[in-house]
Amino acid sequence: MNRVMSNKWIIGMYILPAFLLISIFIFVPLLLSGYYGLMDWDGIGAMKYIGMENYFNAIRDGLFWSSAFHSFMLALFSTVSLIVYLAISLILASKIKGSNLLRKIYLIPMLLSSVAIAQLWIKVFNPSNGILNSILASFGVDNPPAWLAEPNVVLYAIFIPILWQYAGFYILIYYAALKNIPESIVEAARIDGATPFQIAYKIKLPLIMGVVKVTIVLAVVGSLKYFDLIYVMTGGGPNGASEVMASYMYKLAFSSNDFGYGSAIGFLLLIITLIVTFIVRKVTASKEELQY
């Protein structure tokens, strides 16, 4: 077996099917997106080459930068929420009663489709008979906001179901990482008189820091390209107040039939995501990792 796997041609044969699939479904569409961004095209008729005009227009487009700001706000909230997910995971991993049941409950939102979650939260945020405004009214709030209709509120309101949807995913990752910590290390710390907070902060957290760094990258990248729940709940409205880069790209391509400009926005989204990912990895890298 070692003799076979030492042959580079055989290794290449094993890798080739996966490489072809990745190229067809990922790399080729990405390159085509950049190519279409050089065209004036409605998606049906003939293409007209216009060079970098779409990209220059995007750089001057206030709506694009507004949607980019909203995407970065979502990335910020998603990253900060990881602290809450980590705290919950630390509690669940400390062998509290009912931790197995709670772990399954946190995973329920992941089992639902984004469309179903969007419809659920649309009813929760309903200004007339939604459960949220009913609770506020019971506490004496006279004029509760129309959550999805007020430009100053809608962006933050829509973050709630997004963070709720992916809570179980990150909690499960942290829980698995914490469970892999040798119990002997924790017991030795307890014998030395360490408090639960000291064990969590000075022992458990450093040991799973590699996992934390990965989740930060996942949260940031996932937020920058997020689309489905926002599009179903508000469509980017009202008046672009909840527009993100992905939904703006979709509207340009499929609602305005401007596939050239929409492709340029999509390619810029890719570039922004790569740059942000590189920055996040550099910021979170340890001294040993920076040396390589």
PDB file of C-alpha atoms in Angstrom:
ATOM      1  CA  MET A   1       0.000   0.000   0.000  1.00  0.00           C
ATOM      2  CA  ASN A   2       2.834   2.391   0.869  1.00  0.00           C
ATOM      3  CA  ARG A   3       4.476   1.618  -2.458  1.00  0.00           C
ATOM      4  CA  VAL A   4       1.289   2.418  -4.345  1.00  0.00           C
ATOM      5  CA  MET A   5       0.586   5.650  -2.458  1.00  0.00           C
ATOM      6  CA  SER A   6       4.174   6.830  -2.980  1.00  0.00           C
ATOM      7  CA  ASN A   7       3.474   6.977  -6.728  1.00  0.00           C
ATOM      8  CA  LYS A   8       2.576  10.573  -7.645  1.00  0.00           C
ATOM      9  CA  TRP A   9       0.560   9.465 -10.682  1.00  0.00           C
ATOM     10  CA  ILE A  10      -1.670   7.237  -8.551  1.00  0.00           C
ATOM     11  CA  ILE A  11      -2.150  10.049  -6.016  1.00  0.00           C
ATOM     12  CA  GLY A  12      -3.097  12.327  -8.902  1.00  0.00           C
ATOM     13  CA  MET A  13      -5.667   9.798 -10.147  1.00  0.00           C
ATOM     14  CA  TYR A  14      -7.303   9.756  -6.713  1.00  0.00           C
ATOM     15  CA  ILE A  15      -7.383  13.547  -6.527  1.00  0.00           C
ATOM     16  CA  LEU A  16      -8.523  14.150 -10.120  1.00  0.00           C
ATOM     17  CA  PRO A  17     -12.310  13.395  -9.718  1.00  0.00           C
ATOM     18  CA  ALA A  18     -12.661  15.711  -6.713  1.00  0.00           C
ATOM     19  CA  PHE A  19     -10.541  18.372  -8.407  1.00  0.00           C
ATOM     20  CA  LEU A  20     -12.731  18.247 -11.532  1.00  0.00           C
ATOM     21  CA  LEU A  21     -15.936  18.565  -9.493  1.00  0.00           C
ATOM     22  CA  ILE A  22     -14.547  21.486  -7.472  1.00  0.00           C
ATOM     23  CA  SER A  23     -13.348  23.169 -10.675  1.00  0.00           C
ATOM     24  CA  ILE A  24     -16.690  22.748 -12.467  1.00  0.00           C
ATOM     25  CA  PHE A  25     -18.904  23.869  -9.616  1.00  0.00           C
ATOM     26  CA  ILE A  26     -16.680  26.432  -7.843  1.00  0.00           C
ATOM     27  CA  PHE A  27     -13.646  27.732  -9.731  1.00  0.00           C
ATOM     28  CA  VAL A  28     -15.197  27.970 -13.208  1.00  0.00           C
ATOM     29  CA  PRO A  29     -18.310  29.894 -12.009  1.00  0.00           C
ATOM     30  CA  LEU A  30     -16.067  32.280 -10.064  1.00  0.00           C
ATOM     31  CA  LEU A  31     -13.966  32.994 -13.138  1.00  0.00           C
ATOM     32  CA  LEU A  32     -17.073  33.374 -15.295  1.00  0.00           C
ATOM     33  CA  SER A  33     -18.485  35.847 -12.776  1.00  0.00           C
ATOM     34  CA  GLY A  34     -15.389  38.000 -13.160  1.00  0.00           C
ATOM     35  CA  TYR A  35     -15.611  37.673 -16.958  1.00  0.00           C
ATOM     36  CA  TYR A  36     -19.307  38.591 -17.127  1.00  0.00           C
ATOM     37  CA  GLY A  37     -18.494  41.639 -14.989  1.00  0.00           C
ATOM     38  CA  LEU A  38     -16.612  42.991 -18.011  1.00  0.00           C
ATOM     39  CA  MET A  39     -19.766  42.843 -20.133  1.00  0.00           C
ATOM     40  CA  ASP A  40     -22.954  44.791 -20.640  1.00  0.00           C
ATOM     41  CA  TRP A  41     -25.404  41.867 -20.633  1.00  0.00           C
ATOM     42  CA  ASP A  42     -29.039  41.324 -19.771  1.00  0.00           C
ATOM     43  CA  GLY A  43     -28.602  37.563 -19.365  1.00  0.00           C
ATOM     44  CA  ILE A  44     -30.340  36.695 -22.634  1.00  0.00           C
ATOM     45  CA  GLY A  45     -29.102  38.786 -25.553  1.00  0.00           C
ATOM     46  CA  ALA A  46     -25.648  39.346 -26.943  1.00  0.00           C
ATOM     47  CA  MET A  47     -22.849  40.471 -24.656  1.00  0.00           C
ATOM     48  CA  LYS A  48     -21.087  43.770 -25.190  1.00  0.00           C
ATOM     49  CA  TYR A  49     -17.569  44.184 -23.838  1.00  0.00           C
ATOM     50  CA  ILE A  50     -17.259  47.361 -21.756  1.00  0.00           C
ATOM     51  CA  GLY A  51     -14.042  46.630 -19.873  1.00  0.00           C
ATOM     52  CA  MET A  52     -13.833  47.689 -16.225  1.00  0.00           C
ATOM     53  CA  GLU A  53     -16.817  50.041 -16.404  1.00  0.00           C
ATOM     54  CA  ASN A  54     -19.041  47.844 -14.212  1.00  0.00           C
ATOM     55  CA  TYR A  55     -16.335  47.606 -11.554  1.00  0.00           C
ATOM     56  CA  PHE A  56     -15.727  51.357 -11.583  1.00  0.00           C
ATOM     57  CA  ASN A  57     -19.487  51.947 -11.321  1.00  0.00           C
ATOM     58  CA  ALA A  58     -19.634  49.597  -8.336  1.00  0.00           C
ATOM     59  CA  ILE A  59     -16.861  51.518  -6.575  1.00  0.00           C
ATOM     60  CA  ARG A  60     -18.858  54.726  -7.075  1.00  0.00           C
ATOM     61  CA  ASP A  61     -22.184  53.064  -6.172  1.00  0.00           C
ATOM     62  CA  GLY A  62     -23.480  54.298  -2.813  1.00  0.00           C
ATOM     63  CA  LEU A  63     -26.024  51.456  -2.622  1.00  0.00           C
ATOM     64  CA  PHE A  64     -23.242  48.891  -2.964  1.00  0.00           C
ATOM     65  CA  TRP A  65     -21.223  50.407  -0.131  1.00  0.00           C
ATOM     66  CA  SER A  66     -24.356  50.677   1.994  1.00  0.00           C
ATOM     67  CA  SER A  67     -25.030  46.973   1.467  1.00  0.00           C
ATOM     68  CA  ALA A  68     -21.365  46.239   2.216  1.00  0.00           C
ATOM     69  CA  PHE A  69     -21.682  48.153   5.504  1.00  0.00           C
ATOM     70  CA  HIS A  70     -24.724  46.066   6.448  1.00  0.00           C
ATOM     71  CA  SER A  71     -22.813  42.856   5.653  1.00  0.00           C
ATOM     72  CA  PHE A  72     -19.912  43.995   7.829  1.00  0.00           C
ATOM     73  CA  MET A  73     -22.328  44.841  10.639  1.00  0.00           C
ATOM     74  CA  LEU A  74     -23.719  41.312  10.424  1.00  0.00           C
ATOM     75  CA  ALA A  75     -20.152  39.959  10.497  1.00  0.00           C
ATOM     76  CA  LEU A  76     -19.426  42.046  13.607  1.00  0.00           C
ATOM     77  CA  PHE A  77     -22.561  40.873  15.422  1.00  0.00           C
ATOM     78  CA  SER A  78     -21.879  37.262  14.411  1.00  0.00           C
ATOM     79  CA  THR A  79     -18.333  37.463  15.767  1.00  0.00           C
ATOM     80  CA  VAL A  80     -19.412  39.036  19.064  1.00  0.00           C
ATOM     81  CA  SER A  81     -22.152  36.406  19.453  1.00  0.00           C
ATOM     82  CA  LEU A  82     -19.448  33.712  19.475  1.00  0.00           C
ATOM     83  CA  ILE A  83     -18.660  34.823  23.042  1.00  0.00           C
ATOM     84  CA  VAL A  84     -22.211  33.899  24.073  1.00  0.00           C
ATOM     85  CA  TYR A  85     -22.044  30.578  22.225  1.00  0.00           C
ATOM     86  CA  LEU A  86     -18.725  29.772  23.904  1.00  0.00           C
ATOM     87  CA  ALA A  87     -20.119  30.611  27.342  1.00  0.00           C
ATOM     88  CA  ILE A  88     -23.111  28.320  26.747  1.00  0.00           C
ATOM     89  CA  SER A  89     -20.777  25.547  25.579  1.00  0.00           C
ATOM     90  CA  LEU A  90     -18.641  25.908  28.714  1.00  0.00           C
ATOM     91  CA  ILE A  91     -21.760  25.527  30.846  1.00  0.00           C
ATOM     92  CA  LEU A  92     -22.991  22.504  28.883  1.00  0.00           C
ATOM     93  CA  ALA A  93     -19.578  20.841  29.058  1.00  0.00           C
ATOM     94  CA  SER A  94     -19.461  21.207  32.842  1.00  0.00           C
ATOM     95  CA  LYS A  95     -21.821  18.229  33.257  1.00  0.00           C
ATOM     96  CA  ILE A  96     -24.868  20.202  34.330  1.00  0.00           C
ATOM     97  CA  LYS A  97     -28.141  18.338  34.601  1.00  0.00           C
ATOM     98  CA  GLY A  98     -30.054  18.259  31.306  1.00  0.00           C
ATOM     99  CA  SER A  99     -27.081  19.251  29.142  1.00  0.00           C
ATOM    100  CA  ASN A 100     -27.848  16.525  26.568  1.00  0.00           C
ATOM    101  CA  LEU A 101     -31.431  17.793  26.172  1.00  0.00           C
ATOM    102  CA  LEU A 102     -30.317  21.412  25.897  1.00  0.00           C
ATOM    103  CA  ARG A 103     -27.761  20.484  23.250  1.00  0.00           C
ATOM    104  CA  LYS A 104     -30.488  18.913  21.121  1.00  0.00           C
ATOM    105  CA  ILE A 105     -32.778  21.933  21.604  1.00  0.00           C
ATOM    106  CA  TYR A 106     -30.067  24.324  20.418  1.00  0.00           C
ATOM    107  CA  LEU A 107     -29.694  22.269  17.237  1.00  0.00           C
ATOM    108  CA  ILE A 108     -33.390  22.493  16.258  1.00  0.00           C
ATOM    109  CA  PRO A 109     -33.047  25.774  14.282  1.00  0.00           C
ATOM    110  CA  MET A 110     -30.345  24.175  12.133  1.00  0.00           C
ATOM    111  CA  LEU A 111     -32.823  21.485  11.069  1.00  0.00           C
ATOM    112  CA  LEU A 112     -35.270  24.071   9.713  1.00  0.00           C
ATOM    113  CA  SER A 113     -34.967  25.665   6.297  1.00  0.00           C
ATOM    114  CA  SER A 114     -34.158  29.360   6.115  1.00  0.00           C
ATOM    115  CA  VAL A 115     -37.523  30.016   4.447  1.00  0.00           C
ATOM    116  CA  ALA A 116     -39.388  28.368   7.342  1.00  0.00           C
ATOM    117  CA  ILE A 117     -37.356  30.356   9.876  1.00  0.00           C
ATOM    118  CA  ALA A 118     -38.024  33.563   7.949  1.00  0.00           C
ATOM    119  CA  GLN A 119     -41.770  32.943   7.921  1.00  0.00           C
ATOM    120  CA  LEU A 120     -41.710  32.162  11.641  1.00  0.00           C
ATOM    121  CA  TRP A 121     -39.909  35.385  12.535  1.00  0.00           C
ATOM    122  CA  ILE A 122     -42.060  37.469  10.189  1.00  0.00           C
ATOM    123  CA  LYS A 123     -44.986  36.436  12.374  1.00  0.00           C
ATOM    124  CA  VAL A 124     -42.987  37.106  15.551  1.00  0.00           C
ATOM    125  CA  PHE A 125     -42.178  40.641  14.318  1.00  0.00           C
ATOM    126  CA  ASN A 126     -45.700  41.317  13.026  1.00  0.00           C
ATOM    127  CA  PRO A 127     -46.574  44.827  14.332  1.00  0.00           C
ATOM    128  CA  SER A 128     -50.290  44.069  14.806  1.00  0.00           C
ATOM    129  CA  ASN A 129     -50.515  40.600  16.317  1.00  0.00           C
ATOM    130  CA  GLY A 130     -46.907  39.432  16.599  1.00  0.00           C
ATOM    131  CA  ILE A 131     -45.821  37.795  19.833  1.00  0.00           C
ATOM    132  CA  LEU A 132     -42.968  40.273  20.388  1.00  0.00           C
ATOM    133  CA  ASN A 133     -45.152  43.382  20.279  1.00  0.00           C
ATOM    134  CA  SER A 134     -47.801  41.615  22.357  1.00  0.00           C
ATOM    135  CA  ILE A 135     -45.199  41.022  25.073  1.00  0.00           C
ATOM    136  CA  LEU A 136     -44.041  44.640  24.897  1.00  0.00           C
ATOM    137  CA  ALA A 137     -47.638  45.844  25.105  1.00  0.00           C
ATOM    138  CA  SER A 138     -48.194  43.707  28.223  1.00  0.00           C
ATOM    139  CA  PHE A 139     -45.262  45.548  29.827  1.00  0.00           C
ATOM    140  CA  GLY A 140     -46.876  48.917  29.061  1.00  0.00           C
ATOM    141  CA  VAL A 141     -45.063  49.860  25.847  1.00  0.00           C
ATOM    142  CA  ASP A 142     -47.608  52.011  24.009  1.00  0.00           C
ATOM    143  CA  ASN A 143     -46.042  52.260  20.555  1.00  0.00           C
ATOM    144  CA  PRO A 144     -43.868  49.219  19.875  1.00  0.00           C
ATOM    145  CA  PRO A 145     -41.908  49.465  16.629  1.00  0.00           C
ATOM    146  CA  ALA A 146     -42.907  47.927  13.321  1.00  0.00           C
ATOM    147  CA  TRP A 147     -39.738  45.857  13.344  1.00  0.00           C
ATOM    148  CA  LEU A 148     -39.430  45.010   9.657  1.00  0.00           C
ATOM    149  CA  ALA A 149     -40.850  48.280   8.338  1.00  0.00           C
ATOM    150  CA  GLU A 150     -38.741  50.874  10.147  1.00  0.00           C
ATOM    151  CA  PRO A 151     -35.370  51.616   8.485  1.00  0.00           C
ATOM    152  CA  ASN A 152     -33.657  52.361  11.804  1.00  0.00           C
ATOM    153  CA  VAL A 153     -34.714  49.064  13.368  1.00  0.00           C
ATOM    154  CA  VAL A 154     -35.029  46.464  10.610  1.00  0.00           C
ATOM    155  CA  LEU A 155     -31.322  45.650  10.249  1.00  0.00           C
ATOM    156  CA  TYR A 156     -30.888  44.812  13.938  1.00  0.00           C
ATOM    157  CA  ALA A 157     -34.212  42.986  14.073  1.00  0.00           C
ATOM    158  CA  ILE A 158     -33.178  40.725  11.227  1.00  0.00           C
ATOM    159  CA  PHE A 159     -29.885  39.883  12.934  1.00  0.00           C
ATOM    160  CA  ILE A 160     -31.790  38.124  15.726  1.00  0.00           C
ATOM    161  CA  PRO A 161     -33.133  35.170  13.675  1.00  0.00           C
ATOM    162  CA  ILE A 162     -29.808  34.855  11.823  1.00  0.00           C
ATOM    163  CA  LEU A 163     -27.841  34.531  15.066  1.00  0.00           C
ATOM    164  CA  TRP A 164     -30.521  32.250  16.510  1.00  0.00           C
ATOM    165  CA  GLN A 165     -30.406  29.991  13.454  1.00  0.00           C
ATOM    166  CA  TYR A 166     -26.674  29.281  13.702  1.00  0.00           C
ATOM    167  CA  ALA A 167     -26.318  29.213  17.487  1.00  0.00           C
ATOM    168  CA  GLY A 168     -26.529  25.428  17.651  1.00  0.00           C
ATOM    169  CA  PHE A 169     -23.844  25.018  14.996  1.00  0.00           C
ATOM    170  CA  TYR A 170     -21.212  26.971  16.919  1.00  0.00           C
ATOM    171  CA  ILE A 171     -22.286  25.623  20.312  1.00  0.00           C
ATOM    172  CA  LEU A 172     -21.838  22.074  19.023  1.00  0.00           C
ATOM    173  CA  ILE A 173     -18.358  22.870  17.647  1.00  0.00           C
ATOM    174  CA  TYR A 174     -17.247  24.418  20.944  1.00  0.00           C
ATOM    175  CA  TYR A 175     -18.838  21.617  22.972  1.00  0.00           C
ATOM    176  CA  ALA A 176     -16.978  18.951  20.970  1.00  0.00           C
ATOM    177  CA  ALA A 177     -13.691  20.829  21.384  1.00  0.00           C
ATOM    178  CA  LEU A 178     -14.195  21.193  25.144  1.00  0.00           C
ATOM    179  CA  LYS A 179     -15.019  17.506  25.521  1.00  0.00           C
ATOM    180  CA  ASN A 180     -11.698  16.625  23.879  1.00  0.00           C
ATOM    181  CA  ILE A 181      -9.750  18.340  26.663  1.00  0.00           C
ATOM    182  CA  PRO A 182      -8.194  15.651  28.900  1.00  0.00           C
ATOM    183  CA  GLU A 183     -10.059  15.460  32.186  1.00  0.00           C
ATOM    184  CA  SER A 184      -6.767  14.949  34.026  1.00  0.00           C
ATOM    185  CA  ILE A 185      -5.724  18.537  33.247  1.00  0.00           C
ATOM    186  CA  VAL A 186      -8.957  19.925  34.674  1.00  0.00           C
ATOM    187  CA  GLU A 187      -8.723  17.702  37.773  1.00  0.00           C
ATOM    188  CA  ALA A 188      -5.143  18.821  38.402  1.00  0.00           C
ATOM    189  CA  ALA A 189      -6.263  22.450  38.251  1.00  0.00           C
ATOM    190  CA  ARG A 190      -9.082  21.772  40.727  1.00  0.00           C
ATOM    191  CA  ILE A 191      -6.632  20.102  43.149  1.00  0.00           C
ATOM    192  CA  ASP A 192      -4.408  23.184  42.906  1.00  0.00           C
ATOM    193  CA  GLY A 193      -7.381  25.310  43.976  1.00  0.00           C
ATOM    194  CA  ALA A 194      -8.386  26.847  40.644  1.00  0.00           C
ATOM    195  CA  THR A 195     -11.915  28.263  40.490  1.00  0.00           C
ATOM    196  CA  PRO A 196     -14.332  27.267  37.687  1.00  0.00           C
ATOM    197  CA  PHE A 197     -13.751  30.662  36.045  1.00  0.00           C
ATOM    198  CA  GLN A 198      -9.958  30.233  36.181  1.00  0.00           C
ATOM    199  CA  ILE A 199     -10.249  26.726  34.716  1.00  0.00           C
ATOM    200  CA  ALA A 200     -12.411  28.031  31.880  1.00  0.00           C
ATOM    201  CA  TYR A 201     -10.345  31.150  31.134  1.00  0.00           C
ATOM    202  CA  LYS A 202      -6.786  29.952  31.743  1.00  0.00           C
ATOM    203  CA  ILE A 203      -7.002  26.268  30.807  1.00  0.00           C
ATOM    204  CA  LYS A 204      -9.952  25.379  28.588  1.00  0.00           C
ATOM    205  CA  LEU A 205     -10.021  28.513  26.443  1.00  0.00           C
ATOM    206  CA  PRO A 206      -6.302  28.408  25.478  1.00  0.00           C
ATOM    207  CA  LEU A 207      -6.580  24.705  24.632  1.00  0.00           C
ATOM    208  CA  ILE A 208      -9.444  25.280  22.165  1.00  0.00           C
ATOM    209  CA  MET A 209      -8.160  28.582  20.773  1.00  0.00           C
ATOM    210  CA  GLY A 210      -7.473  26.937  17.412  1.00  0.00           C
ATOM    211  CA  VAL A 211     -11.150  26.004  17.128  1.00  0.00           C
ATOM    212  CA  VAL A 212     -12.186  29.514  18.194  1.00  0.00           C
ATOM    213  CA  LYS A 213     -10.076  31.032  15.407  1.00  0.00           C
ATOM    214  CA  VAL A 214     -11.730  28.750  12.848  1.00  0.00           C
ATOM    215  CA  THR A 215     -15.219  29.737  14.043  1.00  0.00           C
ATOM    216  CA  ILE A 216     -14.307  33.428  13.774  1.00  0.00           C
ATOM    217  CA  VAL A 217     -13.373  32.928  10.123  1.00  0.00           C
ATOM    218  CA  LEU A 218     -16.565  30.923   9.508  1.00  0.00           C
ATOM    219  CA  ALA A 219     -18.718  33.597  11.162  1.00  0.00           C
ATOM    220  CA  VAL A 220     -17.145  36.469   9.225  1.00  0.00           C
ATOM    221  CA  VAL A 221     -17.146  34.753   5.819  1.00  0.00           C
ATOM    222  CA  GLY A 222     -20.657  33.375   6.293  1.00  0.00           C
ATOM    223  CA  SER A 223     -21.968  36.815   7.237  1.00  0.00           C
ATOM    224  CA  LEU A 224     -20.398  38.572   4.252  1.00  0.00           C
ATOM    225  CA  LYS A 225     -22.084  36.224   1.781  1.00  0.00           C
ATOM    226  CA  TYR A 226     -25.371  35.813   3.688  1.00  0.00           C
ATOM    227  CA  PHE A 227     -28.503  36.055   1.562  1.00  0.00           C
ATOM    228  CA  ASP A 228     -31.492  33.758   1.960  1.00  0.00           C
ATOM    229  CA  LEU A 229     -33.193  34.709   5.236  1.00  0.00           C
ATOM    230  CA  ILE A 230     -32.751  38.436   4.638  1.00  0.00           C
ATOM    231  CA  TYR A 231     -34.175  38.198   1.128  1.00  0.00           C
ATOM    232  CA  VAL A 232     -37.240  36.230   2.288  1.00  0.00           C
ATOM    233  CA  MET A 233     -37.980  38.455   5.295  1.00  0.00           C
ATOM    234  CA  THR A 234     -37.473  41.936   3.842  1.00  0.00           C
ATOM    235  CA  GLY A 235     -36.089  41.651   0.318  1.00  0.00           C
ATOM    236  CA  GLY A 236     -33.478  44.183   1.399  1.00  0.00           C
ATOM    237  CA  GLY A 237     -36.061  46.774   2.346  1.00  0.00           C
ATOM    238  CA  PRO A 238     -37.460  49.065   3.418  1.00  0.00           C
ATOM    239  CA  ASN A 239     -35.638  51.335   0.977  1.00  0.00           C
ATOM    240  CA  GLY A 240     -32.435  49.290   1.165  1.00  0.00           C
ATOM    241  CA  ALA A 241     -32.196  49.491   4.966  1.00  0.00           C
ATOM    242  CA  SER A 242     -31.509  45.746   5.273  1.00  0.00           C
ATOM    243  CA  GLU A 243     -29.770  45.231   1.931  1.00  0.00           C
ATOM    244  CA  VAL A 244     -26.598  43.132   2.016  1.00  0.00           C
ATOM    245  CA  MET A 245     -24.080  42.554  -0.750  1.00  0.00           C
ATOM    246  CA  ALA A 246     -25.498  39.185  -1.799  1.00  0.00           C
ATOM    247  CA  SER A 247     -29.102  40.422  -1.981  1.00  0.00           C
ATOM    248  CA  TYR A 248     -28.018  43.535  -3.896  1.00  0.00           C
ATOM    249  CA  MET A 249     -26.182  41.343  -6.394  1.00  0.00           C
ATOM    250  CA  TYR A 250     -29.266  39.132  -6.790  1.00  0.00           C
ATOM    251  CA  LYS A 251     -31.553  42.102  -7.395  1.00  0.00           C
ATOM    252  CA  LEU A 252     -29.287  43.557 -10.047  1.00  0.00           C
ATOM    253  CA  ALA A 253     -28.952  40.271 -11.910  1.00  0.00           C
ATOM    254  CA  PHE A 254     -32.438  38.768 -11.638  1.00  0.00           C
ATOM    255  CA  SER A 255     -34.756  41.715 -10.970  1.00  0.00           C
ATOM    256  CA  SER A 256     -33.085  44.425 -13.042  1.00  0.00           C
ATOM    257  CA  ASN A 257     -31.706  41.943 -15.630  1.00  0.00           C
ATOM    258  CA  ASP A 258     -28.298  43.598 -15.415  1.00  0.00           C
ATOM    259  CA  PHE A 259     -26.191  40.444 -15.310  1.00  0.00           C
ATOM    260  CA  GLY A 260     -22.998  42.275 -16.164  1.00  0.00           C
ATOM    261  CA  TYR A 261     -23.215  44.674 -13.229  1.00  0.00           C
ATOM    262  CA  GLY A 262     -24.559  41.944 -10.933  1.00  0.00           C
ATOM    263  CA  SER A 263     -21.604  39.707 -11.840  1.00  0.00           C
ATOM    264  CA  ALA A 264     -19.214  42.560 -11.109  1.00  0.00           C
ATOM    265  CA  ILE A 265     -20.793  42.986  -7.665  1.00  0.00           C
ATOM    266  CA  GLY A 266     -20.510  39.236  -7.090  1.00  0.00           C
ATOM    267  CA  PHE A 267     -16.831  39.216  -8.042  1.00  0.00           C
ATOM    268  CA  LEU A 268     -16.149  42.195  -5.783  1.00  0.00           C
ATOM    269  CA  LEU A 269     -17.922  40.298  -2.997  1.00  0.00           C
ATOM    270  CA  LEU A 270     -15.490  37.430  -3.580  1.00  0.00           C
ATOM    271  CA  ILE A 271     -12.479  39.764  -3.447  1.00  0.00           C
ATOM    272  CA  ILE A 272     -13.733  41.500  -0.287  1.00  0.00           C
ATOM    273  CA  THR A 273     -14.344  38.135   1.382  1.00  0.00           C
ATOM    274  CA  LEU A 274     -10.841  36.904   0.511  1.00  0.00           C
ATOM    275  CA  ILE A 275      -9.245  40.105   1.825  1.00  0.00           C
ATOM    276  CA  VAL A 276     -11.248  40.029   5.058  1.00  0.00           C
ATOM    277  CA  THR A 277     -10.475  36.329   5.549  1.00  0.00           C
ATOM    278  CA  PHE A 278      -6.754  37.018   5.103  1.00  0.00           C
ATOM    279  CA  ILE A 279      -6.898  39.900   7.611  1.00  0.00           C
ATOM    280  CA  VAL A 280      -8.847  37.843  10.181  1.00  0.00           C
ATOM    281  CA  ARG A 281      -6.419  34.947   9.882  1.00  0.00           C
ATOM    282  CA  LYS A 282      -3.455  37.288  10.326  1.00  0.00           C
ATOM    283  CA  VAL A 283      -5.021  39.038  13.318  1.00  0.00           C
ATOM    284  CA  THR A 284      -5.913  35.763  15.055  1.00  0.00           C
ATOM    285  CA  ALA A 285      -2.669  33.954  14.151  1.00  0.00           C
ATOM    286  CA  SER A 286      -0.277  33.007  16.929  1.00  0.00           C
ATOM    287  CA  LYS A 287       3.398  33.959  16.895  1.00  0.00           C
ATOM    288  CA  GLU A 288       4.360  30.473  15.697  1.00  0.00           C
ATOM    289  CA  GLU A 289       1.879  30.655  12.805  1.00  0.00           C
ATOM    290  CA  LEU A 290       3.144  34.110  11.753  1.00  0.00           C
ATOM    291  CA  GLN A 291       6.651  32.718  11.362  1.00  0.00           C
ATOM    292  CA  TYR A 292       5.508  30.449   8.550  1.00  0.00           C
TER     293      TYR A 292
END
